Amino acid sequence: MEPLSWFEIITRVLWQFIPVWIALIAVFVVSIRYKRRLGLYGKLFDSTIGMIGFALVMFWVFTGIFGAMDLIVTHDALSQVSGMKNEPPGTPLMRAEDGQYPYYLFGGDNLARDVFSRMIKGAWVVVQIAPLATIFAFMVGITLGLPAGFYGGRLDTFLSFLANLILAFPVILLFYLLVTPEIVATGIPNYMAVVLFIFPIVFIAVLLNSRYRTQPRIRTPLLIGVLGILGWLYLSLISESGSKVSVIPDFLDLFNVPGGILVVFVSVVFVNSPTVFRIVRGLALDIKTRDYVAAAQTRGEGAWYIMLWEILPNARGPLIVDLCLRIGYTTILLGTLGFFGLGLPPESPDWGTTINDGRRLLQIYLHPALVPALSLLSMVLGLNLLADGLREETLRD
Amino acid sequence: MTDSYDGPILEIESLSISFFTRLRDIPAVMDFSVKVMPGEAVGLVGESGCGKSTVALGVMRDLGKNGHIVGGSIKFKGQDLGAMSQDQLRSIRGSEIAMIYQEPMASLNPAMKVGKQLMEVPMIHRGSSEKEAHARALQVVKDVKLPDPKRILDAYPHQLSGGQQQRIVIAMALMAEPSLLILDEPTTALDVTVEASVVDLVKELGKKYGTSMLFISHNLGLVLETCDRICVMYSGEAVERGSITDVFDEMKHPYTQALFRSIPLPGADKNARPLRAIPGNFPLPHERPPGCNFGPRCDYFEAGRCDATEIPMTDVPGQDRHATRCLRFQEIDWHAPLGTDVQTTRSEPGDVVLKMDNLKKYYEVAANALFGKRGDTKVVKANETLSFEARESETLAIVGESGCGKSTFAKVLMGLETATDGQILLDNRNIESTSIQDRATQTIADVQMVFQNPFDTLNPSMGVGRQIIRALEVFGIGNSEGERRQRMLELLDLVKLPREFAERMPRQLSGGQKQRVGIARAFAGNARIVVADEPVSALDVSVQAAVTDLLMEIQREQKTTLLFISHDLSIVRYLSDRVLVMYLGHVVELGTTEQVFAPPYHPYTEALLSAVPIADTRVQKRHIVLEGDIPSAMDPPSGCPFQTRCRWKSRVPGHLCEQEVPPMRQMENGHQIKCHLSDRELAEMEPVIQIAAE
Ligand SMILES: Nc1ncnc2c1ncn2[C@@H]1O[C@H](COP(=O)(O)OP(=O)(O)OP(=O)(O)O)[C@@H](O)[C@H]1O
Ligand code: SF4
Ligand code: SF4
Ligand SMILES: [Mg+2]
């Protein structure tokens, strides 16, 4: 068989992405149709920049999801096909079996795996981890930033000092420390996870308690239920038999998070939460002078109710914008981590790791590194445009 | 420019301005005409959003990127501004037309010394030398009556008080000796007594330099005091235009009449001349009715006529340049008496509910912000020996300018701060040192507050109904969600809002409606004492009347004690039973409304009364202008707090005023005045406000 021409490659790639196109069009049609009723999200569709950003981001989100459902991929992301090592894009398989896709659309990497399929699978890893890790960082930043801004005084001085201290810490060094076997053996990453992952639980508990404080009949069962489930998830998350933190027996342990991912989470939270802290603190300082906060105080609301229900919702605009930007940074950070061989396992198809793999032969074979690099670029660009669009729209009206 | 030009300085001819937004076009100004002659001051009044600022910005050609002039012309000294190039416009804007905005800091560069900013004006526009510019700067700073001009020139804007900053802005506008000065609400951000002196200054300078002025304001009284002519705007159109006396005394447009009827005038109390709110709401620019814009709210509306065609501006025969946009102005009986509303009976005050005894609140502030903890702290005496009683269903007004300690007092009462000394007795229980966390739910529900800024009083991210229900939850009212919902709907009825509003978000409500929700929230727990902190000062006049009336109606029904904090003496006189005047943390006068508004006055009350602009040509005011600004509470003067600005000080022998804080003097019938003046001197005081016999 002949290798595919560029035109054919592009047509075939576009064809592979059919489910994504359908999903994208559906989302856009519905959203534009009802944009006046959709609040801030709806307003996004008034800004061209925002729409482009949103389309890019959603493209990768859908790619990730459908890829995980094995819809778009053409080959298994891990299996090697003999003779395909470092072949250029559009190369046909030597001996295509029945039902096997006859081409490597974006060529093969140095282990003879399909670059196209690895890109798709990599999207899933990125789309899962980056937002989740960023949201964790936000919860930590918010739980500390609100009281710092609201109470001020010594608490604020102390927490701000801590935030600055962390910001001054060389990040790469931190990553290396976190994955050094000796350090892992001492259990430090596990202990850090124990501390960091408690914040979301505290956050949700306080949120619910302050809201339903006046109605004990609803509050108590609700809190017990929610905290029970969260607590279990938390214990499953941090506990790993064999490591330093092994607090619950295996049959209760719902899932084990690979050590690498835990490190990724810890580092993302560590790097991002001080900045989030500062943003939240600033917003809280501003919003606490509003009359509705005074009104809440004069009816005797607790401090946490005021922070979480009166201040936080009104700080959402800048926070959502920042969240988008920060997911972008985290995506790059994941890439950086992967590039250093940190975090995710070496065979992981995530973009950072693949770029790193392709780097060594970059001068001879460009494509194995270029494809994930462009993917990373377009996704981060999309997130930035989305943030810009949101910012523009929150400033209006 | 020809200096010999003697036609109108500014001539606006059927100007229309639209803003083009994503959703729709907003016709902000339509068919607007006005003429400003040399040396004339024209007032532009109207409610918020009626297009006053848009006109001003249109003249300045500063409409932003989405605003466009879609019709008509603006002529400055006979030249069409629309036909000028950007360069010509720029040079005219800097030197011939100057604009003064509401917020002084918006026009000042915070990083540059005042003197330098002033000197830049002639240096850029006329190429003056530095020396000339400096001399001129010194001269104008003297002209705007700032003390110690040399020091002021050397200061940064943030080192000056609000009043001083506004004077600098005026000075800056004058540096170029403009022929036209546009003032957009120049005093709204200032205190009354400071406002009075700034207005005085503007008037005087207008005469001295022969500058024409376009004075934008929502305050009819202020326009009466400063302007020769007035133009009333409603919903993007000029509805009435004429000389001050014609428009004030012989108004020919129903909207102007309704406006006057909705503001309290001195010499009228709630029983003698009830306020009449204008029914309905201001139409949004894109929802204007056909025909007369004021139609849906007009008492004289005639279907088939008023809503048939566009209404043109018509001259009122026999008067000087007086025109109105009403079809029926010649048929309406303008002197028909007000239809008497439901007569309200004055409710008798009941038992003492709240008693303050020698209440003191001091704040300690670090003198040095960085290393504050070590040693020297300063004490700010926010409240000094506050004593008074308030009875059931009584309205006690607390009057004073910013920084006099009104808000501190409210905070201590609410329990957000605890008192330094003295007592607060609520039903004979001491609450002065119980902070809000330790108060019983009932106590908290009993003392509630209505806030000043309607745009800030509701949480923007929570539905209106939810916010009221939350208050009910906290106060422990209702046993189930259903009961609370029912109660919330009843509260909406109480404040006369449609029940559908429960589902709305605050941003979908107008200022007056938000304030009503704030009132409903305050009364959610059947509050017995409500502190209303300037509840209507941020609202439009036509809405103020409705909200004030609502507040009083609820108070009457629920026998609430209302502590009404305000600086607007007209409204205080209108609704309160007793008045307490505060200055720099001290109560300087306390008495019934009649006692406080009639001599003998405390010298500060006298000045305050004189400062209030009154929209009534029959009223004659004695003119008392206070020198200087309110001293800072950080650094109060020795002796009498008012001694730095008091014009009576010299009558007290032996510099007593500078040495000793005067005692609270008991006058007749519980009237109290804190002053060293002798009884004879006090008795000699003349009334400040008099209504000329007709
Ligand atoms: N940049 C803009 N874009 C869209 N609409 C605008 C813009 N500026 C003003 N408007 C609208 O034009 C109308 C007139 O506004 P304008 O600011 O002139 O009112 P105003 O009489 O000065 O009110 P205020 O007393 O509150 O200062 C309002 O309906 C306002 O919402
Ligand atoms: S034209 Fe008709 S509706 Fe308009 S102000 Fe005159 S009487 Fe009222
Ligand atoms: S005590 Fe003296 S300074 Fe104070 S108000 Fe009376 S006269 Fe004026
Ligand atoms: Mg304005």
PDB file of N, CA and C in Angstrom, chain A residues 36 43 46 154 210-211 213-215 217 289-292 294-295 297-301 305 309-310 313-314 316 393 396-397, chain B residues 22-23 373 414 416 436 444 447-449 451-453 456-462 466 470-471 473-475 479 481 484 521:
ATOM      1  N   ARG A  36     -29.337  33.478  26.687  1.00  0.00           N
ATOM      2  CA  ARG A  36     -29.831  34.514  27.602  1.00  0.00           C
ATOM      3  C   ARG A  36     -30.242  33.952  28.961  1.00  0.00           C
ATOM      4  N   LYS A  43     -23.289  34.191  28.506  1.00  0.00           N
ATOM      5  CA  LYS A  43     -22.678  35.423  27.998  1.00  0.00           C
ATOM      6  C   LYS A  43     -21.403  35.143  27.224  1.00  0.00           C
ATOM      7  N   ASP A  46     -21.307  35.558  23.591  1.00  0.00           N
ATOM      8  CA  ASP A  46     -21.355  36.864  22.959  1.00  0.00           C
ATOM      9  C   ASP A  46     -19.963  37.312  22.548  1.00  0.00           C
ATOM     10  N   ARG A 154      -3.396  39.048  62.853  1.00  0.00           N
ATOM     11  CA  ARG A 154      -2.248  38.150  62.926  1.00  0.00           C
ATOM     12  C   ARG A 154      -2.399  36.944  62.018  1.00  0.00           C
ATOM     13  N   SER A 210     -22.784  25.849  57.982  1.00  0.00           N
ATOM     14  CA  SER A 210     -23.171  27.245  58.149  1.00  0.00           C
ATOM     15  C   SER A 210     -24.514  27.509  57.486  1.00  0.00           C
ATOM     16  N   ARG A 211     -24.770  26.797  56.384  1.00  0.00           N
ATOM     17  CA  ARG A 211     -26.026  27.033  55.696  1.00  0.00           C
ATOM     18  C   ARG A 211     -27.213  26.482  56.490  1.00  0.00           C
ATOM     19  N   ARG A 213     -27.263  25.555  59.761  1.00  0.00           N
ATOM     20  CA  ARG A 213     -27.111  25.687  61.198  1.00  0.00           C
ATOM     21  C   ARG A 213     -28.443  25.896  61.905  1.00  0.00           C
ATOM     22  N   THR A 214     -29.333  26.672  61.272  1.00  0.00           N
ATOM     23  CA  THR A 214     -30.581  27.014  61.946  1.00  0.00           C
ATOM     24  C   THR A 214     -31.601  25.890  61.907  1.00  0.00           C
ATOM     25  N   GLN A 215     -31.334  24.858  61.083  1.00  0.00           N
ATOM     26  CA  GLN A 215     -32.307  23.770  60.984  1.00  0.00           C
ATOM     27  C   GLN A 215     -31.632  22.451  61.328  1.00  0.00           C
ATOM     28  N   ARG A 217     -32.605  19.685  62.190  1.00  0.00           N
ATOM     29  CA  ARG A 217     -33.215  18.461  61.691  1.00  0.00           C
ATOM     30  C   ARG A 217     -32.709  18.088  60.303  1.00  0.00           C
ATOM     31  N   THR A 289     -16.435  44.701  53.121  1.00  0.00           N
ATOM     32  CA  THR A 289     -16.905  46.037  53.495  1.00  0.00           C
ATOM     33  C   THR A 289     -18.300  46.327  52.951  1.00  0.00           C
ATOM     34  N   ARG A 290     -18.872  45.387  52.201  1.00  0.00           N
ATOM     35  CA  ARG A 290     -20.182  45.667  51.613  1.00  0.00           C
ATOM     36  C   ARG A 290     -21.277  45.615  52.670  1.00  0.00           C
ATOM     37  N   ASP A 291     -22.360  46.331  52.364  1.00  0.00           N
ATOM     38  CA  ASP A 291     -23.469  46.379  53.309  1.00  0.00           C
ATOM     39  C   ASP A 291     -24.117  45.022  53.535  1.00  0.00           C
ATOM     40  N   TYR A 292     -24.136  44.164  52.500  1.00  0.00           N
ATOM     41  CA  TYR A 292     -24.811  42.886  52.739  1.00  0.00           C
ATOM     42  C   TYR A 292     -24.041  42.017  53.713  1.00  0.00           C
ATOM     43  N   ALA A 294     -22.434  43.418  56.278  1.00  0.00           N
ATOM     44  CA  ALA A 294     -22.847  44.036  57.545  1.00  0.00           C
ATOM     45  C   ALA A 294     -24.239  43.551  57.918  1.00  0.00           C
ATOM     46  N   ALA A 295     -25.124  43.440  56.919  1.00  0.00           N
ATOM     47  CA  ALA A 295     -26.480  42.981  57.207  1.00  0.00           C
ATOM     48  C   ALA A 295     -26.450  41.570  57.783  1.00  0.00           C
ATOM     49  N   GLN A 297     -24.014  40.259  59.423  1.00  0.00           N
ATOM     50  CA  GLN A 297     -23.495  40.339  60.787  1.00  0.00           C
ATOM     51  C   GLN A 297     -24.572  40.804  61.754  1.00  0.00           C
ATOM     52  N   THR A 298     -25.349  41.799  61.336  1.00  0.00           N
ATOM     53  CA  THR A 298     -26.353  42.304  62.269  1.00  0.00           C
ATOM     54  C   THR A 298     -27.472  41.317  62.497  1.00  0.00           C
ATOM     55  N   ARG A 299     -27.604  40.270  61.662  1.00  0.00           N
ATOM     56  CA  ARG A 299     -28.597  39.273  62.051  1.00  0.00           C
ATOM     57  C   ARG A 299     -27.918  38.083  62.705  1.00  0.00           C
ATOM     58  N   GLY A 300     -26.667  38.280  63.074  1.00  0.00           N
ATOM     59  CA  GLY A 300     -25.999  37.295  63.902  1.00  0.00           C
ATOM     60  C   GLY A 300     -25.490  36.072  63.177  1.00  0.00           C
ATOM     61  N   GLU A 301     -25.202  36.192  61.892  1.00  0.00           N
ATOM     62  CA  GLU A 301     -24.666  35.043  61.162  1.00  0.00           C
ATOM     63  C   GLU A 301     -23.239  34.743  61.630  1.00  0.00           C
ATOM     64  N   TYR A 305     -20.441  31.346  57.684  1.00  0.00           N
ATOM     65  CA  TYR A 305     -21.569  31.574  56.775  1.00  0.00           C
ATOM     66  C   TYR A 305     -21.271  32.793  55.919  1.00  0.00           C
ATOM     67  N   TRP A 309     -21.050  32.025  52.098  1.00  0.00           N
ATOM     68  CA  TRP A 309     -22.301  32.274  51.383  1.00  0.00           C
ATOM     69  C   TRP A 309     -22.488  33.725  51.008  1.00  0.00           C
ATOM     70  N   GLU A 310     -21.829  34.630  51.686  1.00  0.00           N
ATOM     71  CA  GLU A 310     -21.999  36.039  51.328  1.00  0.00           C
ATOM     72  C   GLU A 310     -20.793  36.551  50.523  1.00  0.00           C
ATOM     73  N   PRO A 313     -19.545  33.618  46.917  1.00  0.00           N
ATOM     74  CA  PRO A 313     -20.301  33.645  45.658  1.00  0.00           C
ATOM     75  C   PRO A 313     -20.083  34.945  44.889  1.00  0.00           C
ATOM     76  N   ASN A 314     -19.825  36.018  45.596  1.00  0.00           N
ATOM     77  CA  ASN A 314     -19.658  37.283  44.898  1.00  0.00           C
ATOM     78  C   ASN A 314     -18.236  37.501  44.415  1.00  0.00           C
ATOM     79  N   ARG A 316     -16.942  35.052  42.660  1.00  0.00           N
ATOM     80  CA  ARG A 316     -16.810  33.957  41.707  1.00  0.00           C
ATOM     81  C   ARG A 316     -16.269  34.404  40.350  1.00  0.00           C
ATOM     82  N   GLU A 393     -16.488  39.311  29.704  1.00  0.00           N
ATOM     83  CA  GLU A 393     -17.921  39.275  29.949  1.00  0.00           C
ATOM     84  C   GLU A 393     -18.271  39.574  31.393  1.00  0.00           C
ATOM     85  N   ARG A 396     -18.293  43.365  31.838  1.00  0.00           N
ATOM     86  CA  ARG A 396     -19.445  44.078  31.301  1.00  0.00           C
ATOM     87  C   ARG A 396     -20.638  43.916  32.207  1.00  0.00           C
ATOM     88  N   ASP A 397     -21.584  44.823  32.064  1.00  0.00           N
ATOM     89  CA  ASP A 397     -22.854  44.838  32.822  1.00  0.00           C
ATOM     90  C   ASP A 397     -22.645  44.940  34.314  1.00  0.00           C
TER      91      ASP A 397
ATOM     92  N   ARG B  22     -24.715  45.285  22.800  1.00  0.00           N
ATOM     93  CA  ARG B  22     -24.944  43.979  22.190  1.00  0.00           C
ATOM     94  C   ARG B  22     -26.410  43.654  22.069  1.00  0.00           C
ATOM     95  N   LEU B  23     -27.153  43.969  23.148  1.00  0.00           N
ATOM     96  CA  LEU B  23     -28.545  43.557  23.169  1.00  0.00           C
ATOM     97  C   LEU B  23     -29.414  44.431  22.285  1.00  0.00           C
ATOM     98  N   LYS B 373       2.560  47.757  67.164  1.00  0.00           N
ATOM     99  CA  LYS B 373       2.352  47.051  68.426  1.00  0.00           C
ATOM    100  C   LYS B 373       3.156  47.642  69.585  1.00  0.00           C
ATOM    101  N   MET B 414     -25.920  47.682  67.633  1.00  0.00           N
ATOM    102  CA  MET B 414     -26.184  46.386  67.022  1.00  0.00           C
ATOM    103  C   MET B 414     -25.349  45.273  67.658  1.00  0.00           C
ATOM    104  N   LEU B 416     -22.039  44.921  67.059  1.00  0.00           N
ATOM    105  CA  LEU B 416     -20.869  44.598  66.245  1.00  0.00           C
ATOM    106  C   LEU B 416     -19.601  45.082  66.930  1.00  0.00           C
ATOM    107  N   ILE B 436     -22.548  40.635  69.403  1.00  0.00           N
ATOM    108  CA  ILE B 436     -23.687  40.000  68.726  1.00  0.00           C
ATOM    109  C   ILE B 436     -23.680  38.474  68.836  1.00  0.00           C
ATOM    110  N   ILE B 444     -31.373  39.968  69.029  1.00  0.00           N
ATOM    111  CA  ILE B 444     -30.866  40.297  67.698  1.00  0.00           C
ATOM    112  C   ILE B 444     -32.028  40.670  66.781  1.00  0.00           C
ATOM    113  N   VAL B 447     -33.427  44.308  67.341  1.00  0.00           N
ATOM    114  CA  VAL B 447     -32.700  45.485  66.887  1.00  0.00           C
ATOM    115  C   VAL B 447     -32.173  45.194  65.493  1.00  0.00           C
ATOM    116  N   GLN B 448     -32.720  45.805  64.499  1.00  0.00           N
ATOM    117  CA  GLN B 448     -32.267  45.554  63.133  1.00  0.00           C
ATOM    118  C   GLN B 448     -31.962  46.849  62.407  1.00  0.00           C
ATOM    119  N   MET B 449     -31.431  46.705  61.232  1.00  0.00           N
ATOM    120  CA  MET B 449     -30.891  47.881  60.565  1.00  0.00           C
ATOM    121  C   MET B 449     -31.284  47.908  59.087  1.00  0.00           C
ATOM    122  N   PHE B 451     -29.871  49.607  55.557  1.00  0.00           N
ATOM    123  CA  PHE B 451     -28.598  50.201  55.158  1.00  0.00           C
ATOM    124  C   PHE B 451     -28.759  51.296  54.112  1.00  0.00           C
ATOM    125  N   GLN B 452     -27.662  52.028  53.942  1.00  0.00           N
ATOM    126  CA  GLN B 452     -27.712  53.206  53.100  1.00  0.00           C
ATOM    127  C   GLN B 452     -27.729  52.913  51.603  1.00  0.00           C
ATOM    128  N   ASN B 453     -26.788  52.073  51.192  1.00  0.00           N
ATOM    129  CA  ASN B 453     -26.571  51.952  49.768  1.00  0.00           C
ATOM    130  C   ASN B 453     -27.417  50.829  49.175  1.00  0.00           C
ATOM    131  N   ASP B 456     -25.846  47.831  47.515  1.00  0.00           N
ATOM    132  CA  ASP B 456     -24.934  47.037  48.299  1.00  0.00           C
ATOM    133  C   ASP B 456     -25.664  46.251  49.368  1.00  0.00           C
ATOM    134  N   THR B 457     -26.926  46.544  49.535  1.00  0.00           N
ATOM    135  CA  THR B 457     -27.581  46.024  50.730  1.00  0.00           C
ATOM    136  C   THR B 457     -28.023  44.577  50.557  1.00  0.00           C
ATOM    137  N   LEU B 458     -28.164  44.137  49.292  1.00  0.00           N
ATOM    138  CA  LEU B 458     -28.552  42.743  49.056  1.00  0.00           C
ATOM    139  C   LEU B 458     -27.381  41.981  48.456  1.00  0.00           C
ATOM    140  N   ASN B 459     -27.262  40.748  48.856  1.00  0.00           N
ATOM    141  CA  ASN B 459     -26.236  39.877  48.284  1.00  0.00           C
ATOM    142  C   ASN B 459     -26.565  39.622  46.812  1.00  0.00           C
ATOM    143  N   PRO B 460     -25.700  40.072  45.895  1.00  0.00           N
ATOM    144  CA  PRO B 460     -26.040  39.982  44.480  1.00  0.00           C
ATOM    145  C   PRO B 460     -26.193  38.561  43.963  1.00  0.00           C
ATOM    146  N   SER B 461     -25.678  37.572  44.685  1.00  0.00           N
ATOM    147  CA  SER B 461     -25.749  36.211  44.154  1.00  0.00           C
ATOM    148  C   SER B 461     -26.856  35.385  44.771  1.00  0.00           C
ATOM    149  N   MET B 462     -27.749  36.008  45.512  1.00  0.00           N
ATOM    150  CA  MET B 462     -28.783  35.209  46.156  1.00  0.00           C
ATOM    151  C   MET B 462     -30.146  35.796  45.817  1.00  0.00           C
ATOM    152  N   ARG B 466     -35.006  34.168  48.921  1.00  0.00           N
ATOM    153  CA  ARG B 466     -34.067  33.407  49.740  1.00  0.00           C
ATOM    154  C   ARG B 466     -33.457  34.280  50.842  1.00  0.00           C
ATOM    155  N   ARG B 470     -33.794  33.503  54.678  1.00  0.00           N
ATOM    156  CA  ARG B 470     -32.621  33.285  55.532  1.00  0.00           C
ATOM    157  C   ARG B 470     -32.749  34.077  56.834  1.00  0.00           C
ATOM    158  N   ALA B 471     -33.197  35.331  56.723  1.00  0.00           N
ATOM    159  CA  ALA B 471     -33.375  36.123  57.937  1.00  0.00           C
ATOM    160  C   ALA B 471     -34.404  35.452  58.842  1.00  0.00           C
ATOM    161  N   GLU B 473     -35.116  32.260  58.991  1.00  0.00           N
ATOM    162  CA  GLU B 473     -34.468  31.073  59.566  1.00  0.00           C
ATOM    163  C   GLU B 473     -33.633  31.453  60.771  1.00  0.00           C
ATOM    164  N   VAL B 474     -32.807  32.488  60.569  1.00  0.00           N
ATOM    165  CA  VAL B 474     -31.899  32.871  61.640  1.00  0.00           C
ATOM    166  C   VAL B 474     -32.663  33.344  62.861  1.00  0.00           C
ATOM    167  N   PHE B 475     -33.764  34.057  62.628  1.00  0.00           N
ATOM    168  CA  PHE B 475     -34.529  34.556  63.768  1.00  0.00           C
ATOM    169  C   PHE B 475     -35.466  33.501  64.334  1.00  0.00           C
ATOM    170  N   ASN B 479     -41.984  27.139  61.416  1.00  0.00           N
ATOM    171  CA  ASN B 479     -41.504  25.808  61.763  1.00  0.00           C
ATOM    172  C   ASN B 479     -41.060  25.000  60.571  1.00  0.00           C
ATOM    173  N   GLU B 481     -40.184  25.021  56.093  1.00  0.00           N
ATOM    174  CA  GLU B 481     -39.838  25.829  54.940  1.00  0.00           C
ATOM    175  C   GLU B 481     -41.100  26.495  54.360  1.00  0.00           C
ATOM    176  N   ARG B 484     -42.234  29.518  56.382  1.00  0.00           N
ATOM    177  CA  ARG B 484     -41.334  30.657  56.181  1.00  0.00           C
ATOM    178  C   ARG B 484     -41.574  31.296  54.826  1.00  0.00           C
ATOM    179  N   ARG B 521     -36.426  42.718  55.056  1.00  0.00           N
ATOM    180  CA  ARG B 521     -35.492  41.859  55.760  1.00  0.00           C
ATOM    181  C   ARG B 521     -35.318  42.331  57.198  1.00  0.00           C
TER     182      ARG B 521
END
